[in-house]
């Protein structure tokens, strides 16, 4: 299965990608996670990306395309992959098409998770992530057993810098302008499958499974 999870920030792409990864035994490839790791490790890439990410903008296409080219070349991606947060612009989608033609590994499907903006702001502003293992929580909908502490590994839970309200608004704007056109792009290729992203995590997983059946 070679799929893209498309949808606005806060739609639940990361959560659903992790579930699919466990169910299907294929890697989740998140450009956001790769970039956050580079920022934490203070690599040259991380230093370049940090201010763009903190402001809610997009890292240049050529940078993320390079990251994806390298990641898809690793051996665990041969049996399939779940792309989460990539592509985010039409040039990224076109570059991915070219890359997958070269690799002779065409996409199976693109699941577009739909959630309205007011709900996204609620989800993102309450989101907390484990600094150590990246597990995701929500102060209201999915709180940890002990406030501020990861259930899974005991790591500290933090709010991402880009989950602050002003940045959230900017990220949603960028999504509408630059990423949403990809739904039409993949509809045109007969690959898009629309998934209602309102409900609890299990409900959305069920809908996603149905949408991807046969993919
Ligand atoms: P995410 O975790 O997917 O919400 O990504 C967090 C941030 O990383 C985004 O707001 C962007 O600044 C950057 N980023 C992640 N993926 C991409 C991408 N495909 N293209 C450009 N920037 C990206």
PDB file of N, CA and C in Angstrom, residues 6 8 88 114 174-185:
ATOM      1  N   UNK A   6      -3.831  13.217   3.215  1.00  0.00           N
ATOM      2  CA  UNK A   6      -3.917  14.651   2.944  1.00  0.00           C
ATOM      3  C   UNK A   6      -4.946  15.233   3.900  1.00  0.00           C
ATOM      4  N   UNK A   8      -5.899  19.161   6.434  1.00  0.00           N
ATOM      5  CA  UNK A   8      -5.352  20.325   7.127  1.00  0.00           C
ATOM      6  C   UNK A   8      -4.619  19.931   8.399  1.00  0.00           C
ATOM      7  N   UNK A  88       2.649  18.997  -0.007  1.00  0.00           N
ATOM      8  CA  UNK A  88       1.862  20.110   0.512  1.00  0.00           C
ATOM      9  C   UNK A  88       1.658  21.195  -0.535  1.00  0.00           C
ATOM     10  N   UNK A 114     -11.266  15.403   5.936  1.00  0.00           N
ATOM     11  CA  UNK A 114     -11.917  16.713   5.941  1.00  0.00           C
ATOM     12  C   UNK A 114     -12.422  17.085   7.343  1.00  0.00           C
ATOM     13  N   UNK A 174      -2.276  28.808   4.952  1.00  0.00           N
ATOM     14  CA  UNK A 174      -1.320  28.206   4.015  1.00  0.00           C
ATOM     15  C   UNK A 174      -1.902  26.905   3.454  1.00  0.00           C
ATOM     16  N   UNK A 175      -2.572  26.148   4.307  1.00  0.00           N
ATOM     17  CA  UNK A 175      -3.197  24.898   3.838  1.00  0.00           C
ATOM     18  C   UNK A 175      -4.207  25.211   2.745  1.00  0.00           C
ATOM     19  N   UNK A 176      -5.090  26.197   3.031  1.00  0.00           N
ATOM     20  CA  UNK A 176      -6.158  26.505   2.074  1.00  0.00           C
ATOM     21  C   UNK A 176      -5.576  26.957   0.734  1.00  0.00           C
ATOM     22  N   UNK A 177      -4.548  27.780   0.799  1.00  0.00           N
ATOM     23  CA  UNK A 177      -3.991  28.334  -0.437  1.00  0.00           C
ATOM     24  C   UNK A 177      -3.127  27.332  -1.213  1.00  0.00           C
ATOM     25  N   UNK A 178      -2.299  26.592  -0.489  1.00  0.00           N
ATOM     26  CA  UNK A 178      -1.262  25.810  -1.182  1.00  0.00           C
ATOM     27  C   UNK A 178      -1.526  24.308  -1.224  1.00  0.00           C
ATOM     28  N   UNK A 179      -2.191  23.779  -0.196  1.00  0.00           N
ATOM     29  CA  UNK A 179      -2.318  22.311  -0.119  1.00  0.00           C
ATOM     30  C   UNK A 179      -3.683  21.814  -0.588  1.00  0.00           C
ATOM     31  N   UNK A 180      -4.739  22.576  -0.270  1.00  0.00           N
ATOM     32  CA  UNK A 180      -6.075  22.109  -0.650  1.00  0.00           C
ATOM     33  C   UNK A 180      -6.200  21.831  -2.158  1.00  0.00           C
ATOM     34  N   UNK A 181      -5.536  22.636  -3.024  1.00  0.00           N
ATOM     35  CA  UNK A 181      -5.627  22.333  -4.470  1.00  0.00           C
ATOM     36  C   UNK A 181      -5.170  20.913  -4.827  1.00  0.00           C
ATOM     37  N   UNK A 182      -4.443  20.259  -3.925  1.00  0.00           N
ATOM     38  CA  UNK A 182      -3.993  18.896  -4.226  1.00  0.00           C
ATOM     39  C   UNK A 182      -5.148  17.903  -4.256  1.00  0.00           C
ATOM     40  N   UNK A 183      -6.251  18.244  -3.583  1.00  0.00           N
ATOM     41  CA  UNK A 183      -7.402  17.321  -3.619  1.00  0.00           C
ATOM     42  C   UNK A 183      -7.894  17.220  -5.068  1.00  0.00           C
ATOM     43  N   UNK A 184      -8.018  18.380  -5.726  1.00  0.00           N
ATOM     44  CA  UNK A 184      -8.442  18.375  -7.133  1.00  0.00           C
ATOM     45  C   UNK A 184      -7.385  17.693  -8.008  1.00  0.00           C
ATOM     46  N   UNK A 185      -6.128  17.933  -7.683  1.00  0.00           N
ATOM     47  CA  UNK A 185      -5.018  17.329  -8.440  1.00  0.00           C
ATOM     48  C   UNK A 185      -5.146  15.797  -8.430  1.00  0.00           C
TER      49      UNK A 185
END
